[in-house]
Coordinates of C-alpha atoms in Angstrom, one line a residue:
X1 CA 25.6 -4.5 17.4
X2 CA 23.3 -2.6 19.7
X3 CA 19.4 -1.2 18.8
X4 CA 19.3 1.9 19.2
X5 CA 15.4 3.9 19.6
X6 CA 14.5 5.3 16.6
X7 CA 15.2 9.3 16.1
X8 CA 11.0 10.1 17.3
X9 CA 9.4 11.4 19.9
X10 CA 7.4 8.4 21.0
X11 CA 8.3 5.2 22.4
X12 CA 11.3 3.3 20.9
X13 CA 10.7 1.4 17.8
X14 CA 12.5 -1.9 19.2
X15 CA 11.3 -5.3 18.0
X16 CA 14.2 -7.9 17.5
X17 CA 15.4 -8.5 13.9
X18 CA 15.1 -12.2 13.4
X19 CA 18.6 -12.5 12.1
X20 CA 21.6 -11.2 13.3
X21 CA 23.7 -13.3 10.6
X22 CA 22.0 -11.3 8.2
X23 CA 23.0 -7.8 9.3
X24 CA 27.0 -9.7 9.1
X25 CA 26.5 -10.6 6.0
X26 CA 25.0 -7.2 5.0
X27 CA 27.5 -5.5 6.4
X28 CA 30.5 -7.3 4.9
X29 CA 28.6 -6.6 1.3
X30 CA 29.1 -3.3 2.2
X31 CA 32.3 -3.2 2.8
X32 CA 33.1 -4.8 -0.1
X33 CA 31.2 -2.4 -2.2
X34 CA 32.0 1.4 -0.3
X35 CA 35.6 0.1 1.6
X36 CA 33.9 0.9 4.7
X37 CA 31.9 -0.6 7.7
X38 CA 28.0 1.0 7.9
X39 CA 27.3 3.3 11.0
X40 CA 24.1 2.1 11.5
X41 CA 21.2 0.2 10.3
X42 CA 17.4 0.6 9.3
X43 CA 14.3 -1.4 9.4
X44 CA 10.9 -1.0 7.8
X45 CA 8.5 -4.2 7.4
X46 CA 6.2 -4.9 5.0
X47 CA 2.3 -5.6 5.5
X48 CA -0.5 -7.4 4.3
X49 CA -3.6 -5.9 4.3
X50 CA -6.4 -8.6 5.8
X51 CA -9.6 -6.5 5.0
X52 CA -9.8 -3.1 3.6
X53 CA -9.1 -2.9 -0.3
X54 CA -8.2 0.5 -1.9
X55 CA -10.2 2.6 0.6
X56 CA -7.8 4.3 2.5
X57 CA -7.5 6.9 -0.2
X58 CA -10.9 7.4 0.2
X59 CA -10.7 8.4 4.0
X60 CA -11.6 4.8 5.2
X61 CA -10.3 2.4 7.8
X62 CA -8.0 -0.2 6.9
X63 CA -7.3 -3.7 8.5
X64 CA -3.7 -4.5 8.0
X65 CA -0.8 -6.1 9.7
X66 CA 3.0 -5.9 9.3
X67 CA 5.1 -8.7 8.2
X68 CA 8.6 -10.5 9.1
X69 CA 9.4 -9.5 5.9
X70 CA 11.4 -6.2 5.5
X71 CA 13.9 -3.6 3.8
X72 CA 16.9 -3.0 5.3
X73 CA 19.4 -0.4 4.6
X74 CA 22.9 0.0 5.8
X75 CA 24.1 3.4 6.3
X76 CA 27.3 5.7 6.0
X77 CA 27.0 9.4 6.1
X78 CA 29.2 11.0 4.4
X79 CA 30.9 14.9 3.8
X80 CA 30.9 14.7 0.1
X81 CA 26.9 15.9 -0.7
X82 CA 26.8 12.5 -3.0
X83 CA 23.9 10.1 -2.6
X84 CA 25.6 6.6 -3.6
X85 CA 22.8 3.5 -3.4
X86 CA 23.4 -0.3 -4.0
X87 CA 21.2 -2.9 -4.0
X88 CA 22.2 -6.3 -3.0
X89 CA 19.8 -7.7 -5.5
X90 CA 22.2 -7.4 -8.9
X91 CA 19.0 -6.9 -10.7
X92 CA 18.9 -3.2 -9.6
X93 CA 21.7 -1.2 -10.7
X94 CA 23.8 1.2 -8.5
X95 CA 22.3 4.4 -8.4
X96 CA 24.3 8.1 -7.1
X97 CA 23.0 11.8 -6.9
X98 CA 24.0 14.7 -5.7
X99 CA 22.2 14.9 -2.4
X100 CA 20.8 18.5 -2.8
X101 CA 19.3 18.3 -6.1
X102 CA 16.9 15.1 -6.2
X103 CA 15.7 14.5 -9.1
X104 CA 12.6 11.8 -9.4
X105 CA 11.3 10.8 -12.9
X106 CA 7.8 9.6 -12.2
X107 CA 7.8 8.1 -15.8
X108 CA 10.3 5.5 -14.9
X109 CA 9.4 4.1 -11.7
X110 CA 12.8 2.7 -11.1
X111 CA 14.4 1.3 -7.5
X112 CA 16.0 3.6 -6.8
X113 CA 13.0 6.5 -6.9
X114 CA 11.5 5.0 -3.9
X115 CA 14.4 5.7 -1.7
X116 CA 14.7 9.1 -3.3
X117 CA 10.8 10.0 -2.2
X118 CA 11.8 9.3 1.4
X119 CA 14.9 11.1 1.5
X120 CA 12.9 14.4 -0.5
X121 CA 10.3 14.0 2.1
X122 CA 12.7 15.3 4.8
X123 CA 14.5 17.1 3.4
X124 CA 11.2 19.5 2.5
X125 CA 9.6 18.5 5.6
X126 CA 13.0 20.3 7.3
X127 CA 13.2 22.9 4.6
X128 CA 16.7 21.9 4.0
X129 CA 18.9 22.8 1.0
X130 CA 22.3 22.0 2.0
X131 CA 22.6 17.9 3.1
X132 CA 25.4 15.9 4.1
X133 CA 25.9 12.7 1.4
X134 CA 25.5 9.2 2.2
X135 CA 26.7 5.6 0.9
X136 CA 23.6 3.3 1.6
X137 CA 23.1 -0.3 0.6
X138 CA 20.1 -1.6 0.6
X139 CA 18.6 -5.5 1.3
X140 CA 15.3 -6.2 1.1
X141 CA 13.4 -10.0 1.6
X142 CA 9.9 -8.6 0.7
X143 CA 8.8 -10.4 -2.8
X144 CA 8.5 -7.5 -5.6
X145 CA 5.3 -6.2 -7.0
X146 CA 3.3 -9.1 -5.0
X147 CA 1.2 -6.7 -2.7
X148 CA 2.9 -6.5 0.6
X149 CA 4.5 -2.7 0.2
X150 CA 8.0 -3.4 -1.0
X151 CA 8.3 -0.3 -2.1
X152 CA 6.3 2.1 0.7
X153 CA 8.7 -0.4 2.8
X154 CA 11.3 1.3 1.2
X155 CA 9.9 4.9 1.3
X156 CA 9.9 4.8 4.7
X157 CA 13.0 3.0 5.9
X158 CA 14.5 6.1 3.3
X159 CA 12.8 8.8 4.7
X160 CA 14.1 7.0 8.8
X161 CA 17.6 7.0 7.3
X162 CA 17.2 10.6 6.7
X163 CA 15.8 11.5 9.5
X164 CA 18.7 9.4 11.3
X165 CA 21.6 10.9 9.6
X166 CA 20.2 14.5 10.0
X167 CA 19.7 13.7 14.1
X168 CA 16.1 15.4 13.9
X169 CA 13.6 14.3 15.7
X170 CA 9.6 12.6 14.5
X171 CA 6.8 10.9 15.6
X172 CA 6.3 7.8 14.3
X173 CA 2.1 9.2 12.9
X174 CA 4.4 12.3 11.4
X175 CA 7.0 10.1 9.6
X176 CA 4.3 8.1 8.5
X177 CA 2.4 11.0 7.0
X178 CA 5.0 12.5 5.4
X179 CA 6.2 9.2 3.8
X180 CA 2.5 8.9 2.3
X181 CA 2.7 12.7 1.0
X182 CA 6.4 11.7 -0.7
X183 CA 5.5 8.7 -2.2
X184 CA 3.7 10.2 -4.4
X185 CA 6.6 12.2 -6.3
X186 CA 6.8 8.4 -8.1
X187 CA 3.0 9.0 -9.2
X188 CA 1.1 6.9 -7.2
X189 CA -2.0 9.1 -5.2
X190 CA -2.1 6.4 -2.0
X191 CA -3.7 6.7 1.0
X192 CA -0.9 5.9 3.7
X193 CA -1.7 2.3 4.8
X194 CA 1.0 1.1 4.0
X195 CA 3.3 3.9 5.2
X196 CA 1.2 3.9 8.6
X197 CA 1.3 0.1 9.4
X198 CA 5.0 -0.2 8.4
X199 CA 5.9 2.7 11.5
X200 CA 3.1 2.4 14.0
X201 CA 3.0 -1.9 14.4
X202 CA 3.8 -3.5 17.1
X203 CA 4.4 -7.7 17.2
X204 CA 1.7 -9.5 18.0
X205 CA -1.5 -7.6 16.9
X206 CA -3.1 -6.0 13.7
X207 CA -3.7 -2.9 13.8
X208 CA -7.0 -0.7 12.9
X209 CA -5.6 2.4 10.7
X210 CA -7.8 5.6 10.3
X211 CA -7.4 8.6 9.0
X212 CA -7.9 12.5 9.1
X213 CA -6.2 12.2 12.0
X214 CA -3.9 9.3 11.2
X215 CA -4.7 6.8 14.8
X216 CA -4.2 2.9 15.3
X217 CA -5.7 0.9 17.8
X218 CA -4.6 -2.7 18.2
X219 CA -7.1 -5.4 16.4
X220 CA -6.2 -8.8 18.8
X221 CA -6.7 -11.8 16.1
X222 CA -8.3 -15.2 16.6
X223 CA -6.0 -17.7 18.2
X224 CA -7.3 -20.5 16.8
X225 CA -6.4 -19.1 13.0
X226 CA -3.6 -18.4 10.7
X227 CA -3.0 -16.2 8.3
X228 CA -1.4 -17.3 5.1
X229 CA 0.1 -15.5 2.3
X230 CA -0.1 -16.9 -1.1
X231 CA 2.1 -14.8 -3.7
X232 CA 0.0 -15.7 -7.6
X233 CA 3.7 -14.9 -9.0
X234 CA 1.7 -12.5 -11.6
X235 CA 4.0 -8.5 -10.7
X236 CA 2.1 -5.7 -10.9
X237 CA 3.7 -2.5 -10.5
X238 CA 1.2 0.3 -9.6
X239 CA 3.3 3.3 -10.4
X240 CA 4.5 1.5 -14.1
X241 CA 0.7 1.4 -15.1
X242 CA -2.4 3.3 -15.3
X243 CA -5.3 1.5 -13.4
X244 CA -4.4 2.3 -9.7
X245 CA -4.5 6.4 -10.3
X246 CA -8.1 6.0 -12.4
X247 CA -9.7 4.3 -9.5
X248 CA -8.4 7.2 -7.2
X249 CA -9.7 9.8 -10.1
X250 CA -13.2 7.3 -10.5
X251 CA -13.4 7.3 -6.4
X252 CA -12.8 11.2 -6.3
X253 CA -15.7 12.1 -9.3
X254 CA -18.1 9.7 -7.7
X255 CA -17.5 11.6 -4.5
X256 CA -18.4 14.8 -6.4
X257 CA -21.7 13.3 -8.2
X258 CA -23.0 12.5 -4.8
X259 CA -22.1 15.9 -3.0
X260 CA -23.7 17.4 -6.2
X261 CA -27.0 15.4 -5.9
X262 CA -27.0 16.1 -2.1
X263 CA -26.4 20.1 -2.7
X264 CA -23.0 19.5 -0.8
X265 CA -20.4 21.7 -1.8
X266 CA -19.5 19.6 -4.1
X267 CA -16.4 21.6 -5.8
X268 CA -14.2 20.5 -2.4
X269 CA -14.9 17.3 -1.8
X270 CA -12.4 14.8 -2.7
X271 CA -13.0 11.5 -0.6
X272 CA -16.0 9.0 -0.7
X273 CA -16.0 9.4 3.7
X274 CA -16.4 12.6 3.1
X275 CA -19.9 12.3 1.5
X276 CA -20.8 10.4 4.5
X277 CA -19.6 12.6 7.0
X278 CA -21.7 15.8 5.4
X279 CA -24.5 13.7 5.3
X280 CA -24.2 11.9 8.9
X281 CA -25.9 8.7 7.5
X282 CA -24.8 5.2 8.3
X283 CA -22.3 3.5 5.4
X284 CA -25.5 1.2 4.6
X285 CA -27.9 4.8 4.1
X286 CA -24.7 6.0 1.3
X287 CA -24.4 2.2 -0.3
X288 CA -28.9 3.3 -1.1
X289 CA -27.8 6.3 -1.8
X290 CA -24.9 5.3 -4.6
X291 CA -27.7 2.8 -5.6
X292 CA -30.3 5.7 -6.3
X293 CA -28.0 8.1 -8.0
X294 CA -25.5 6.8 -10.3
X295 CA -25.9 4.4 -12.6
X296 CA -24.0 1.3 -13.5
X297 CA -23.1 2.4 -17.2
X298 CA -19.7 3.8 -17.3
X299 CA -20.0 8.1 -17.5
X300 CA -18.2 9.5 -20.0
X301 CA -16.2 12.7 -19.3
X302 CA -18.8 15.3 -21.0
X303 CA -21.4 13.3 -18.7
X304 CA -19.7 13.9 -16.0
X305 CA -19.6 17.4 -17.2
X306 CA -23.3 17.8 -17.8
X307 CA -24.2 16.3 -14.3
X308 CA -21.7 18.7 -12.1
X309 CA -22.7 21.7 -14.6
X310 CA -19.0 22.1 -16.1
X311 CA -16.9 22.6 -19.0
X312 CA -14.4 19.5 -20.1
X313 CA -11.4 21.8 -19.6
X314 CA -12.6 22.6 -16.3
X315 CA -12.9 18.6 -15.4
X316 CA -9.7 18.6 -16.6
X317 CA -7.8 21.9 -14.6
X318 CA -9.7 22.4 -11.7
X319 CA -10.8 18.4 -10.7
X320 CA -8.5 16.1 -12.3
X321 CA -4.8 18.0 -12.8
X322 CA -4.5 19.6 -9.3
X323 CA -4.7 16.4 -7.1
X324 CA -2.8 13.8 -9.4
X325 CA 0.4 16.2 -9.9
X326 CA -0.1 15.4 -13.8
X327 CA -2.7 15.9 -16.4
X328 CA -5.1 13.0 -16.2
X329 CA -6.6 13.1 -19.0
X330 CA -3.5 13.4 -21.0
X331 CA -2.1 10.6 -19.1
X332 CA -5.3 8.4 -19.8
X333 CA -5.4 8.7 -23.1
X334 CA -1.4 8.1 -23.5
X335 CA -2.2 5.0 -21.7
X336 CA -4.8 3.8 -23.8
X337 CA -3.2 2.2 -26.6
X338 CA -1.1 0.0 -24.5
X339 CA -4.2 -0.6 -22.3
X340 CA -5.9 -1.6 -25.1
X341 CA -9.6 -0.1 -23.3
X342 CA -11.0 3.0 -23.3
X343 CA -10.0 4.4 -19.7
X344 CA -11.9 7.5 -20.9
X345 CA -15.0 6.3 -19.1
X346 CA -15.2 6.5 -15.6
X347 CA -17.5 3.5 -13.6
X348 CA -18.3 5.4 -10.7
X349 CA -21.8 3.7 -9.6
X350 CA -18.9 -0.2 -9.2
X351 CA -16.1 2.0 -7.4
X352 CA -18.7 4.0 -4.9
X353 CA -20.3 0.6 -4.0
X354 CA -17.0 -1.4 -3.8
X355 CA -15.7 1.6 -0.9
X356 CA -18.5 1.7 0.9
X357 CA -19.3 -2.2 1.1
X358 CA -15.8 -2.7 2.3
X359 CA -15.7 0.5 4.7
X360 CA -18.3 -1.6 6.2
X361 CA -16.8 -5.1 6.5
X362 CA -13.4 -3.3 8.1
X363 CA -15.8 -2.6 10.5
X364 CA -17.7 -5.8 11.1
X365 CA -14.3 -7.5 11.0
X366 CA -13.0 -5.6 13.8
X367 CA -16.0 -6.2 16.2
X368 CA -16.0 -9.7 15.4
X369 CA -12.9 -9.9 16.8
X370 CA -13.4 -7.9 19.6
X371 CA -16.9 -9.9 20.3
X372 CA -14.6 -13.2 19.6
X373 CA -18.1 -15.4 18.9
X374 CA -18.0 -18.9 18.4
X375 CA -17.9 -19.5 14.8
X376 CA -15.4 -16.0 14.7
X377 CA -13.2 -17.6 12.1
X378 CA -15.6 -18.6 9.8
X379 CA -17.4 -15.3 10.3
X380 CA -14.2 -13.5 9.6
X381 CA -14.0 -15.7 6.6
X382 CA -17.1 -15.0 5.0
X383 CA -15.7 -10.9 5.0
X384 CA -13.0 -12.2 3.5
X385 CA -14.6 -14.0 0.6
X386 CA -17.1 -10.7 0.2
X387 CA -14.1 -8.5 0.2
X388 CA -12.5 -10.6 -2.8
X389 CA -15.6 -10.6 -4.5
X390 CA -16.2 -7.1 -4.9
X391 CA -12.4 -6.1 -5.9
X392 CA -13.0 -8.8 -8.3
X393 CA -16.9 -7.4 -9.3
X394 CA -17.2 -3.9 -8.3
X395 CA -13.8 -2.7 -8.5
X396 CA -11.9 -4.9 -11.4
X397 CA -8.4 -5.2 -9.4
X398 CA -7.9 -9.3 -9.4
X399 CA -6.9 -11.1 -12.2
X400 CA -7.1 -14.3 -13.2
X401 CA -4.7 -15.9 -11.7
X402 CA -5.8 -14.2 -8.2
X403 CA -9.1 -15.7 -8.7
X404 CA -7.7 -19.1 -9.6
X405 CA -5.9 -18.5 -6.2
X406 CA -8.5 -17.4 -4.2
X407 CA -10.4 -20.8 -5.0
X408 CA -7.8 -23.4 -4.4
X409 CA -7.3 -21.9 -0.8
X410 CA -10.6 -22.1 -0.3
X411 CA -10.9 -26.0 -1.7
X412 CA -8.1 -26.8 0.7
X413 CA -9.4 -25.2 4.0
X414 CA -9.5 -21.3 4.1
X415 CA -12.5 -20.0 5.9
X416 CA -12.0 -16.8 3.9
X417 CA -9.4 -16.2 1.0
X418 CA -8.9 -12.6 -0.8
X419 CA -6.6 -10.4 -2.8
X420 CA -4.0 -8.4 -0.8
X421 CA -2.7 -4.8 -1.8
X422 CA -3.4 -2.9 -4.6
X423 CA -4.4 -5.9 -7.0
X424 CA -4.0 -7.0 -10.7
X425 CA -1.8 -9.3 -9.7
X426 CA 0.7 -9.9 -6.1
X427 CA -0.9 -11.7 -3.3
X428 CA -3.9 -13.7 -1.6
X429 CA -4.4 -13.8 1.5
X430 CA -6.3 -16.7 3.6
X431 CA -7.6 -17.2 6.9
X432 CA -6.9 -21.0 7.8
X433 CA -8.0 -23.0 10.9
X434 CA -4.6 -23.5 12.9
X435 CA -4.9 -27.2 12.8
X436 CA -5.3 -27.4 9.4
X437 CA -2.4 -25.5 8.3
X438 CA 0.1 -28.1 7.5
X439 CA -2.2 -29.8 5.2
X440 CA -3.3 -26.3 3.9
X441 CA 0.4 -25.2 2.6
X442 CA 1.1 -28.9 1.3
X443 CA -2.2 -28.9 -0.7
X444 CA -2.0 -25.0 -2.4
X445 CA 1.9 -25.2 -2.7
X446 CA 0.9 -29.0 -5.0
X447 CA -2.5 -27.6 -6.9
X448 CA -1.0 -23.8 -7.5
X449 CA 2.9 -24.0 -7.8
X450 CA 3.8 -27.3 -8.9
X451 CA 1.1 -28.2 -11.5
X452 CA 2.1 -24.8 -13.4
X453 CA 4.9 -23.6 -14.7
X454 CA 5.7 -21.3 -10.7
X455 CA 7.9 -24.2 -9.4
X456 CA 10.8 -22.2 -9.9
X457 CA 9.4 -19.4 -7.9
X458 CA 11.3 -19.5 -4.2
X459 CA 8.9 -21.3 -1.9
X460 CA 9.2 -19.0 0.8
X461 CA 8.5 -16.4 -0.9
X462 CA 5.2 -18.0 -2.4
X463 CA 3.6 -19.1 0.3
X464 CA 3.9 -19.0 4.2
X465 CA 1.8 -18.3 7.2
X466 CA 3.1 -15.4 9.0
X467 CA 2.0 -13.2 12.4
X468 CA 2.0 -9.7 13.3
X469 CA 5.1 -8.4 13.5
X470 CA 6.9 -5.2 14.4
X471 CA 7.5 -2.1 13.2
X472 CA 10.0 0.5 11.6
X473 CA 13.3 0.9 13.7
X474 CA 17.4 1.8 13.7
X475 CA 19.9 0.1 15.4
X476 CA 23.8 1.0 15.3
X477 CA 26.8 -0.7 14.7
X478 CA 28.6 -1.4 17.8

């Protein structure tokens, strides 16, 4: 078996996959299941996000890092136009198409959906209507619906198998943007972290992801600290529920109230940064400014209407519908029985303050890290702690179970402890003194995992220290 660079137009995407007994046992699965041997293999990571919680979508920098963790996918084009994928995982069922009329019901946010947004994504990108078939098997060690981009992780080693088989060429920043645009054919309105990190990291350094353009520069973490992934064993999958898109839609009307108070064109903003850019203040001048114009009450949608000087159906057509691929308000209020809440008020003065507080810390981290002071972990720590804090306060994405968490790897040694990824549920992530760590994992693993009922959980995939790792690539079969 031989890597082989990645079908882009930048440097090769070639860190070593840790196990080569894995790709063998891959493979023979897949000969046992098509009759044939693969012609080539792809990798996409996943990522945890140290610092920088549901901002990217608002045009903010993010902090994250990829993972040894992964998707891979074993490949075999084929002349019959049929899409056939299998999961090594008998929990998700075979899946086949025909590959010129993909079909992705955002309703039923299903396996096999997240490979299908990759693979539309190319084929658009390319303008393409007639494409070769595929049999594709897919293997993933990233936990499920814990926060570390299983399923972007799988949008993107998709849309590289597509881009493989068709033998066209990408930059790693164009794959990544167009994975970010197809994922949301499932529903979910991202912001591309996770697409981003999972092709443009490289081993041994975090990386500091912007936006608008999409750029990462290399963040070099403290050597004296760990980080260490706790998974709260609570799934949350953001495109099976509601609360992920209404924090895009809060995010997106708050951005419009403060254009409006400011006498910004209001009607095309979309983005919190965007505020702050037509204003050219400092993130600390827009967290006064939140503070003096919106108010901690939740608005209600004729509020809303009354302060931008609009109709309700106009909230609904020209704001809400044209950016979320759906109807909003119908899909808020079809949600709000099983929600049990009323998701018909917005709390735009909690969400405003959550992105610009934490647009700030990403910053802050990433100097401290640069300035490597003394007391830099426990500095980085303390952003930590604030970021969990306002997810938990400001922006209502932990759960209990996250905050229970949170507080035992704090009790046991983490300088700093938060949520990871989108929230309600996944993973924590701490920042632990190195020569602490074996008493750290020995300690949480005891007070979180054994004295409940998540013993049976797989310990590896509840908690482990891990380190930058590398990003998206292909190798062939030899």
């Amino acid at each position: 078996m031989r890597n082989l660079s990645s079908p882009t137009r930048d440097q090769p995407m070639l860190p070593e996959l840790g196990a080569p007994g894995k790709l063998l046992k891959l493979k023979e699965m897949f000969n046992s299941k098509f009759g044939s041997v693969p012609k080539f293999y792809v990798r996409a990571p996943g990522r945890v996000n140290i610092i920088g919680e549901h901002i990217d979508y608002c045009g903010y920098s993010v902090l994250p890092m990829a993972v040894e963790q992964d998707m891979l996918i074993a490949v075999e084009p084929v002349k019959t136009h049929v899409l056939q994928l299998a999961n090594t995982n008998p929990l998700y069922p075979d899946f086949s198409t025909s590959a010129n009329n993909i079909q992705i019901d955002k309703t039923k946010p299903l396996w096999h959906n997240y490979f299908l947004c990759g693979f539309k994504g190319i084929q658009e990108h390319f303008g393409l209507s007639d494409l070769t078939g595929m049999n594709c098997l897919v293997d993933g060690n990233i936990p499920p619906s814990s926060g570390l981009s299983s399923s972007s992780a799988l949008v993107c080693c998709a849309g590289l198998v597509t881009l493989t088989v068709l033998g066209m060429n990408l930059s790693k920043v164009e794959l990544a943007e167009i994975c970010t645009k197809s994922e949301h054919y499932i529903g979910t309105e991202g912001g591309g972290m996770d697409q981003s990190i999972s092709f443009l990291a490289e081993e041994g350094t975090a990386k500091l992801i912007e936006f608008s353009p999409l750029r990462a520069t290399d963040v070099k973490l403290p050597s004296g600290a760990v980080f260490v992934i706790a998974n709260s064993c609570v799934e949350m999958n953001k495109a099976a529920t509601s609360h992920f898109n209404i924090r895009v839609m809060e995010c997106r009307l708050a951005a419009k109230l403060l254009a409006k108070h400011k006498c910004l064109p209001w009607e095309e903003v979309l983005r919190l940064e965007e505020v702050q850019a037509k204003l050219e203040v400092s993130l600390e001048e827009m967290l006064l400014i939140t503070e003096g114009t919106l108010h901690s009450e939740p608005y209600s949608p004729e509020e809303i209407c009354r302060c931008l000087g609009i109709s309700l159906q106009e909230l609904k057509t020209q704001i809400l519908s044209p950016n979320t691929q759906d109807d909003p308000l119908h899909q808020l209020s079809h949600c709000s029985a099983r929600l049990k809440m009323n998701v018909l008020t917005f709390k735009l003065y909690q969400r405003a303050k959550h992105v610009y507080s934490e647009a700030a810390r990403v910053l802050q981290f990433k100097k401290i890290c640069e300035e490597t002071p003394d007391n830099t972990v426990q500095l980085l720590g303390e952003l930590m702690n604030q970021s969990h804090m306002s997810c938990r306060d400001m922006y209502e994405c932990s759960c209990p179970e996250l905050d229970q968490l949170v507080d035992i790897c704090r009790k046991f040694g983490a300088q700093g402890s938060r949520l990871t990824g989108a929230g309600w549920g996944g993973c924590t992530v701490s920042i632990v003194p190195a020569d602490k760590l074996s008493s750290f994992l020995a300690n949480v693993h005891e007070a979180y995992y054994q004295r409940s009922n998540r013993s049976l959980v797989p310990e590896k995939q509840s908690l482990f220290a891990t380190k930058p790792g590398g990003g998206a690539l292909v190798f062939l079969e030899a």
